[in-house]
Amino acid sequence: MKAHFTTKKKNIVIAIATVCVLVIGASFAYFVDHSKATNSFTVGDIEVEVSEPNWNPEEGKDITPNKVIKKDPLVTNTGVNDAYAFISVKVPKASVTTVTANGTLNEKKVQDLFTYTVNNNWKLIKTNAADDHTEYVYGYVGTNGNMKALKKGEKTNPVFDSVKFINIVDEQIDGQNLDIDVDAMGIQTADLGTTDPLEMYNIIVNQSKTNAHA
């Protein structure tokens, strides 16, 4: 009887162990999944370029009073994003005496040495006076006077088509090199909160000052 009891006890232990294995196996039987979303952003850029298709350097040599020289600065959007365009024109000036069409002398005074006629779509928004030049800043605008966007690859029309040397009296500035500096500026069209030319130009100026001190 004693031996029979021992065998039965072992059978019970084996049965319990088997049940435990089944329970443990069931505890890992879950379906698992994982999902991930990634958003990619590409940073654009603003880049503009000034050019003068009809400028001929030879025409700028040994000029005489009232000489008209072809000079037609325009802006191309060479960047990725739409841009608003500005042009700065620095005209040299000096204290000189000019002559009227009938030969009468005008009073000597400090004045710009070149003149030009501004074309449509360009609006004068700022004038800055320096000792040796006057800077004129123009914005490229639409018919409503607000800034007009340039898409990638688009060009403006020229700010002007030619410049004219004033009718000065001989030997006042003979032999001097006279430079007309033309610079193009661009700014993004989105998220500025304004389309006013002067407000946008001030943003460019303020940011340039910040970058200079960075």
PDB file of C-alpha atoms in Angstrom:
ATOM      1  CA  MET A   1       0.000   0.000   0.000  1.00  0.00           C
ATOM      2  CA  LYS A   2       2.791   2.398   0.739  1.00  0.00           C
ATOM      3  CA  ALA A   3       4.433   1.976  -2.637  1.00  0.00           C
ATOM      4  CA  HIS A   4       1.155   2.515  -4.445  1.00  0.00           C
ATOM      5  CA  PHE A   5       0.607   5.803  -2.616  1.00  0.00           C
ATOM      6  CA  THR A   6       3.994   7.135  -3.663  1.00  0.00           C
ATOM      7  CA  THR A   7       3.375   6.488  -7.357  1.00  0.00           C
ATOM      8  CA  LYS A   8       0.076   8.297  -7.272  1.00  0.00           C
ATOM      9  CA  LYS A   9       1.659  11.328  -5.675  1.00  0.00           C
ATOM     10  CA  LYS A  10       4.245  11.563  -8.470  1.00  0.00           C
ATOM     11  CA  ASN A  11       1.512  11.468 -11.087  1.00  0.00           C
ATOM     12  CA  ILE A  12      -0.242  14.396  -9.473  1.00  0.00           C
ATOM     13  CA  VAL A  13       2.957  16.473  -9.419  1.00  0.00           C
ATOM     14  CA  ILE A  14       3.578  15.825 -13.111  1.00  0.00           C
ATOM     15  CA  ALA A  15       0.065  16.881 -14.022  1.00  0.00           C
ATOM     16  CA  ILE A  16       0.356  20.176 -12.173  1.00  0.00           C
ATOM     17  CA  ALA A  17       3.667  20.957 -13.848  1.00  0.00           C
ATOM     18  CA  THR A  18       2.125  20.388 -17.251  1.00  0.00           C
ATOM     19  CA  VAL A  19      -0.668  22.850 -16.562  1.00  0.00           C
ATOM     20  CA  CYS A  20       1.851  25.499 -15.507  1.00  0.00           C
ATOM     21  CA  VAL A  21       3.694  25.177 -18.781  1.00  0.00           C
ATOM     22  CA  LEU A  22       0.503  25.717 -20.737  1.00  0.00           C
ATOM     23  CA  VAL A  23      -0.369  28.830 -18.769  1.00  0.00           C
ATOM     24  CA  ILE A  24       3.062  30.356 -19.210  1.00  0.00           C
ATOM     25  CA  GLY A  25       2.957  29.697 -22.935  1.00  0.00           C
ATOM     26  CA  ALA A  26      -0.407  31.434 -23.305  1.00  0.00           C
ATOM     27  CA  SER A  27       0.819  34.615 -21.549  1.00  0.00           C
ATOM     28  CA  PHE A  28       3.133  35.460 -24.535  1.00  0.00           C
ATOM     29  CA  ALA A  29       0.563  34.951 -27.281  1.00  0.00           C
ATOM     30  CA  TYR A  30      -0.158  38.685 -28.070  1.00  0.00           C
ATOM     31  CA  PHE A  31      -0.325  40.366 -31.498  1.00  0.00           C
ATOM     32  CA  VAL A  32       2.064  43.355 -31.558  1.00  0.00           C
ATOM     33  CA  ASP A  33       2.333  46.181 -34.128  1.00  0.00           C
ATOM     34  CA  HIS A  34       4.260  49.472 -34.376  1.00  0.00           C
ATOM     35  CA  SER A  35       3.777  52.461 -36.696  1.00  0.00           C
ATOM     36  CA  LYS A  36       5.970  55.549 -37.224  1.00  0.00           C
ATOM     37  CA  ALA A  37       5.298  58.770 -39.161  1.00  0.00           C
ATOM     38  CA  THR A  38       8.167  61.003 -40.338  1.00  0.00           C
ATOM     39  CA  ASN A  39       7.611  64.431 -41.950  1.00  0.00           C
ATOM     40  CA  SER A  40      10.418  65.732 -44.145  1.00  0.00           C
ATOM     41  CA  PHE A  41      10.956  69.458 -44.761  1.00  0.00           C
ATOM     42  CA  THR A  42      13.214  71.076 -47.352  1.00  0.00           C
ATOM     43  CA  VAL A  43      14.582  74.532 -46.600  1.00  0.00           C
ATOM     44  CA  GLY A  44      14.232  76.926 -49.538  1.00  0.00           C
ATOM     45  CA  ASP A  45      16.319  79.966 -50.367  1.00  0.00           C
ATOM     46  CA  ILE A  46      16.003  83.527 -51.601  1.00  0.00           C
ATOM     47  CA  GLU A  47      18.519  84.576 -54.225  1.00  0.00           C
ATOM     48  CA  VAL A  48      18.352  87.423 -56.741  1.00  0.00           C
ATOM     49  CA  GLU A  49      20.760  88.598 -59.395  1.00  0.00           C
ATOM     50  CA  VAL A  50      21.147  91.966 -61.105  1.00  0.00           C
ATOM     51  CA  SER A  51      22.115  92.184 -64.768  1.00  0.00           C
ATOM     52  CA  GLU A  52      22.346  94.835 -67.501  1.00  0.00           C
ATOM     53  CA  PRO A  53      21.760  93.204 -70.911  1.00  0.00           C
ATOM     54  CA  ASN A  54      22.496  96.302 -72.987  1.00  0.00           C
ATOM     55  CA  TRP A  55      25.419  97.714 -71.024  1.00  0.00           C
ATOM     56  CA  ASN A  56      28.575  98.120 -73.108  1.00  0.00           C
ATOM     57  CA  PRO A  57      31.654  99.128 -71.075  1.00  0.00           C
ATOM     58  CA  GLU A  58      33.136 100.847 -74.126  1.00  0.00           C
ATOM     59  CA  GLU A  59      30.264 103.360 -74.100  1.00  0.00           C
ATOM     60  CA  GLY A  60      31.249 104.407 -70.606  1.00  0.00           C
ATOM     61  CA  LYS A  61      34.705 105.582 -71.631  1.00  0.00           C
ATOM     62  CA  ASP A  62      35.634 109.239 -72.260  1.00  0.00           C
ATOM     63  CA  ILE A  63      32.058 110.471 -71.961  1.00  0.00           C
ATOM     64  CA  THR A  64      31.090 114.054 -72.755  1.00  0.00           C
ATOM     65  CA  PRO A  65      28.332 116.356 -71.394  1.00  0.00           C
ATOM     66  CA  ASN A  66      24.799 115.216 -72.283  1.00  0.00           C
ATOM     67  CA  LYS A  67      26.095 111.791 -73.339  1.00  0.00           C
ATOM     68  CA  VAL A  68      23.393 109.084 -73.144  1.00  0.00           C
ATOM     69  CA  ILE A  69      24.678 105.618 -72.227  1.00  0.00           C
ATOM     70  CA  LYS A  70      22.663 102.422 -72.386  1.00  0.00           C
ATOM     71  CA  LYS A  71      22.341 100.983 -68.902  1.00  0.00           C
ATOM     72  CA  ASP A  72      19.346  98.799 -68.058  1.00  0.00           C
ATOM     73  CA  PRO A  73      19.578  97.081 -64.655  1.00  0.00           C
ATOM     74  CA  LEU A  74      16.990  94.377 -63.977  1.00  0.00           C
ATOM     75  CA  VAL A  75      16.555  91.615 -61.395  1.00  0.00           C
ATOM     76  CA  THR A  76      16.226  87.838 -61.893  1.00  0.00           C
ATOM     77  CA  ASN A  77      14.951  85.483 -59.201  1.00  0.00           C
ATOM     78  CA  THR A  78      17.620  82.768 -59.234  1.00  0.00           C
ATOM     79  CA  GLY A  79      16.484  81.179 -55.968  1.00  0.00           C
ATOM     80  CA  VAL A  80      13.911  78.504 -55.169  1.00  0.00           C
ATOM     81  CA  ASN A  81      11.179  80.524 -53.462  1.00  0.00           C
ATOM     82  CA  ASP A  82       9.100  83.441 -54.695  1.00  0.00           C
ATOM     83  CA  ALA A  83      10.777  86.762 -53.910  1.00  0.00           C
ATOM     84  CA  TYR A  84      10.102  90.469 -53.740  1.00  0.00           C
ATOM     85  CA  ALA A  85      12.828  92.483 -55.501  1.00  0.00           C
ATOM     86  CA  PHE A  86      14.520  95.787 -54.749  1.00  0.00           C
ATOM     87  CA  ILE A  87      17.255  97.717 -56.528  1.00  0.00           C
ATOM     88  CA  SER A  88      19.614 100.260 -55.031  1.00  0.00           C
ATOM     89  CA  VAL A  89      21.175 102.792 -57.411  1.00  0.00           C
ATOM     90  CA  LYS A  90      24.052 104.944 -56.167  1.00  0.00           C
ATOM     91  CA  VAL A  91      24.577 107.955 -58.415  1.00  0.00           C
ATOM     92  CA  PRO A  92      27.841 109.905 -58.024  1.00  0.00           C
ATOM     93  CA  LYS A  93      27.526 113.591 -57.200  1.00  0.00           C
ATOM     94  CA  ALA A  94      29.823 116.609 -57.015  1.00  0.00           C
ATOM     95  CA  SER A  95      29.792 120.367 -56.722  1.00  0.00           C
ATOM     96  CA  VAL A  96      29.731 121.470 -60.365  1.00  0.00           C
ATOM     97  CA  THR A  97      28.450 124.157 -62.689  1.00  0.00           C
ATOM     98  CA  THR A  98      26.123 123.165 -65.510  1.00  0.00           C
ATOM     99  CA  VAL A  99      25.027 124.918 -68.659  1.00  0.00           C
ATOM    100  CA  THR A 100      21.512 125.362 -70.030  1.00  0.00           C
ATOM    101  CA  ALA A 101      20.579 124.506 -73.596  1.00  0.00           C
ATOM    102  CA  ASN A 102      21.141 128.132 -74.695  1.00  0.00           C
ATOM    103  CA  GLY A 103      24.576 128.345 -73.054  1.00  0.00           C
ATOM    104  CA  THR A 104      23.630 130.134 -69.839  1.00  0.00           C
ATOM    105  CA  LEU A 105      25.615 129.103 -66.791  1.00  0.00           C
ATOM    106  CA  ASN A 106      23.710 127.725 -63.827  1.00  0.00           C
ATOM    107  CA  GLU A 107      24.779 128.330 -60.259  1.00  0.00           C
ATOM    108  CA  LYS A 108      27.401 125.917 -59.019  1.00  0.00           C
ATOM    109  CA  LYS A 109      25.964 123.357 -56.605  1.00  0.00           C
ATOM    110  CA  VAL A 110      26.263 119.793 -55.362  1.00  0.00           C
ATOM    111  CA  GLN A 111      24.208 117.591 -57.684  1.00  0.00           C
ATOM    112  CA  ASP A 112      23.917 114.134 -59.243  1.00  0.00           C
ATOM    113  CA  LEU A 113      26.184 113.728 -62.256  1.00  0.00           C
ATOM    114  CA  PHE A 114      23.779 111.406 -64.097  1.00  0.00           C
ATOM    115  CA  THR A 115      20.042 111.433 -64.663  1.00  0.00           C
ATOM    116  CA  TYR A 116      17.622 108.754 -65.866  1.00  0.00           C
ATOM    117  CA  THR A 117      13.933 108.055 -66.343  1.00  0.00           C
ATOM    118  CA  VAL A 118      12.399 105.360 -64.117  1.00  0.00           C
ATOM    119  CA  ASN A 119      10.291 102.718 -65.882  1.00  0.00           C
ATOM    120  CA  ASN A 120       6.893 101.367 -64.900  1.00  0.00           C
ATOM    121  CA  ASN A 121       6.680  98.776 -62.093  1.00  0.00           C
ATOM    122  CA  TRP A 122       9.474 100.460 -60.156  1.00  0.00           C
ATOM    123  CA  LYS A 123       8.609 102.660 -57.191  1.00  0.00           C
ATOM    124  CA  LEU A 124      11.032 104.975 -55.396  1.00  0.00           C
ATOM    125  CA  ILE A 125      10.784 104.107 -51.709  1.00  0.00           C
ATOM    126  CA  LYS A 126      13.928 105.562 -50.152  1.00  0.00           C
ATOM    127  CA  THR A 127      16.565 108.224 -50.829  1.00  0.00           C
ATOM    128  CA  ASN A 128      19.818 108.308 -48.889  1.00  0.00           C
ATOM    129  CA  ALA A 129      22.332 111.139 -49.238  1.00  0.00           C
ATOM    130  CA  ALA A 130      26.080 110.625 -48.786  1.00  0.00           C
ATOM    131  CA  ASP A 131      29.023 112.939 -49.366  1.00  0.00           C
ATOM    132  CA  ASP A 132      29.905 111.604 -52.808  1.00  0.00           C
ATOM    133  CA  HIS A 133      26.688 109.989 -54.036  1.00  0.00           C
ATOM    134  CA  THR A 134      22.932 109.773 -53.701  1.00  0.00           C
ATOM    135  CA  GLU A 135      21.353 106.362 -53.174  1.00  0.00           C
ATOM    136  CA  TYR A 136      17.909 105.673 -54.631  1.00  0.00           C
ATOM    137  CA  VAL A 137      16.090 102.508 -53.576  1.00  0.00           C
ATOM    138  CA  TYR A 138      13.296 101.138 -55.774  1.00  0.00           C
ATOM    139  CA  GLY A 139      10.825  98.341 -55.163  1.00  0.00           C
ATOM    140  CA  TYR A 140       9.346  96.164 -57.907  1.00  0.00           C
ATOM    141  CA  VAL A 141       5.589  96.757 -57.580  1.00  0.00           C
ATOM    142  CA  GLY A 142       2.270  95.983 -59.224  1.00  0.00           C
ATOM    143  CA  THR A 143      -0.376  98.409 -60.411  1.00  0.00           C
ATOM    144  CA  ASN A 144      -1.661  98.796 -56.838  1.00  0.00           C
ATOM    145  CA  GLY A 145       1.703 100.071 -55.611  1.00  0.00           C
ATOM    146  CA  ASN A 146       2.364  97.021 -53.443  1.00  0.00           C
ATOM    147  CA  MET A 147       5.232  94.615 -53.958  1.00  0.00           C
ATOM    148  CA  LYS A 148       4.968  92.234 -56.897  1.00  0.00           C
ATOM    149  CA  ALA A 149       6.271  88.678 -56.468  1.00  0.00           C
ATOM    150  CA  LEU A 150       8.880  87.161 -58.760  1.00  0.00           C
ATOM    151  CA  LYS A 151       8.606  83.416 -59.225  1.00  0.00           C
ATOM    152  CA  LYS A 152      11.649  81.210 -59.705  1.00  0.00           C
ATOM    153  CA  GLY A 153      13.399  82.182 -62.938  1.00  0.00           C
ATOM    154  CA  GLU A 154      11.296  85.307 -63.557  1.00  0.00           C
ATOM    155  CA  LYS A 155      12.807  88.701 -64.394  1.00  0.00           C
ATOM    156  CA  THR A 156      11.730  92.259 -63.761  1.00  0.00           C
ATOM    157  CA  ASN A 157      11.736  94.886 -66.458  1.00  0.00           C
ATOM    158  CA  PRO A 158      14.697  97.308 -66.232  1.00  0.00           C
ATOM    159  CA  VAL A 159      14.562 100.094 -63.648  1.00  0.00           C
ATOM    160  CA  PHE A 160      15.654 102.446 -66.421  1.00  0.00           C
ATOM    161  CA  ASP A 161      17.002 101.986 -69.936  1.00  0.00           C
ATOM    162  CA  SER A 162      19.848 104.498 -70.023  1.00  0.00           C
ATOM    163  CA  VAL A 163      21.615 107.217 -68.052  1.00  0.00           C
ATOM    164  CA  LYS A 164      22.544 110.726 -69.181  1.00  0.00           C
ATOM    165  CA  PHE A 165      25.650 112.610 -68.113  1.00  0.00           C
ATOM    166  CA  ILE A 166      24.709 116.143 -67.058  1.00  0.00           C
ATOM    167  CA  ASN A 167      25.740 119.165 -69.106  1.00  0.00           C
ATOM    168  CA  ILE A 168      28.670 120.344 -66.999  1.00  0.00           C
ATOM    169  CA  VAL A 169      31.211 123.035 -67.754  1.00  0.00           C
ATOM    170  CA  ASP A 170      34.549 121.733 -69.035  1.00  0.00           C
ATOM    171  CA  GLU A 171      37.478 120.719 -66.808  1.00  0.00           C
ATOM    172  CA  GLN A 172      35.572 120.380 -63.553  1.00  0.00           C
ATOM    173  CA  ILE A 173      35.901 116.631 -63.148  1.00  0.00           C
ATOM    174  CA  ASP A 174      37.986 115.697 -66.169  1.00  0.00           C
ATOM    175  CA  GLY A 175      39.762 112.347 -65.946  1.00  0.00           C
ATOM    176  CA  GLN A 176      37.826 111.108 -62.927  1.00  0.00           C
ATOM    177  CA  ASN A 177      36.260 107.653 -62.729  1.00  0.00           C
ATOM    178  CA  LEU A 178      32.547 107.909 -62.053  1.00  0.00           C
ATOM    179  CA  ASP A 179      30.824 104.768 -60.786  1.00  0.00           C
ATOM    180  CA  ILE A 180      27.103 104.074 -60.735  1.00  0.00           C
ATOM    181  CA  ASP A 181      26.669 101.202 -58.282  1.00  0.00           C
ATOM    182  CA  VAL A 182      23.598  99.014 -58.722  1.00  0.00           C
ATOM    183  CA  ASP A 183      22.679  96.369 -56.139  1.00  0.00           C
ATOM    184  CA  ALA A 184      19.774  93.928 -56.104  1.00  0.00           C
ATOM    185  CA  MET A 185      18.028  92.797 -52.929  1.00  0.00           C
ATOM    186  CA  GLY A 186      15.386  90.141 -52.377  1.00  0.00           C
ATOM    187  CA  ILE A 187      13.107  89.020 -49.582  1.00  0.00           C
ATOM    188  CA  GLN A 188      10.660  86.127 -49.170  1.00  0.00           C
ATOM    189  CA  THR A 189       7.014  86.749 -50.026  1.00  0.00           C
ATOM    190  CA  ALA A 190       5.403  84.551 -47.343  1.00  0.00           C
ATOM    191  CA  ASP A 191       4.771  85.235 -43.648  1.00  0.00           C
ATOM    192  CA  LEU A 192       5.896  88.863 -43.668  1.00  0.00           C
ATOM    193  CA  GLY A 193       2.556  90.334 -42.666  1.00  0.00           C
ATOM    194  CA  THR A 194       2.872  93.195 -45.172  1.00  0.00           C
ATOM    195  CA  THR A 195       3.178  93.963 -48.876  1.00  0.00           C
ATOM    196  CA  ASP A 196       4.167  97.600 -48.359  1.00  0.00           C
ATOM    197  CA  PRO A 197       7.475  98.333 -50.162  1.00  0.00           C
ATOM    198  CA  LEU A 198       8.972 100.587 -47.490  1.00  0.00           C
ATOM    199  CA  GLU A 199       8.071  98.238 -44.639  1.00  0.00           C
ATOM    200  CA  MET A 200       9.693  95.338 -46.474  1.00  0.00           C
ATOM    201  CA  TYR A 201      12.817  97.329 -47.254  1.00  0.00           C
ATOM    202  CA  ASN A 202      13.127  98.252 -43.586  1.00  0.00           C
ATOM    203  CA  ILE A 203      12.977  94.526 -42.727  1.00  0.00           C
ATOM    204  CA  ILE A 204      15.934  93.927 -45.064  1.00  0.00           C
ATOM    205  CA  VAL A 205      17.900  96.835 -43.576  1.00  0.00           C
ATOM    206  CA  ASN A 206      17.222  95.789 -39.979  1.00  0.00           C
ATOM    207  CA  GLN A 207      18.141  92.176 -40.672  1.00  0.00           C
ATOM    208  CA  SER A 208      21.348  93.253 -42.403  1.00  0.00           C
ATOM    209  CA  LYS A 209      22.307  95.253 -39.315  1.00  0.00           C
ATOM    210  CA  THR A 210      21.578  92.245 -37.100  1.00  0.00           C
ATOM    211  CA  ASN A 211      23.695  89.926 -39.257  1.00  0.00           C
ATOM    212  CA  ALA A 212      26.548  92.448 -39.278  1.00  0.00           C
ATOM    213  CA  HIS A 213      26.687  92.384 -35.480  1.00  0.00           C
ATOM    214  CA  ALA A 214      26.191  88.621 -35.146  1.00  0.00           C
TER     215      ALA A 214
END
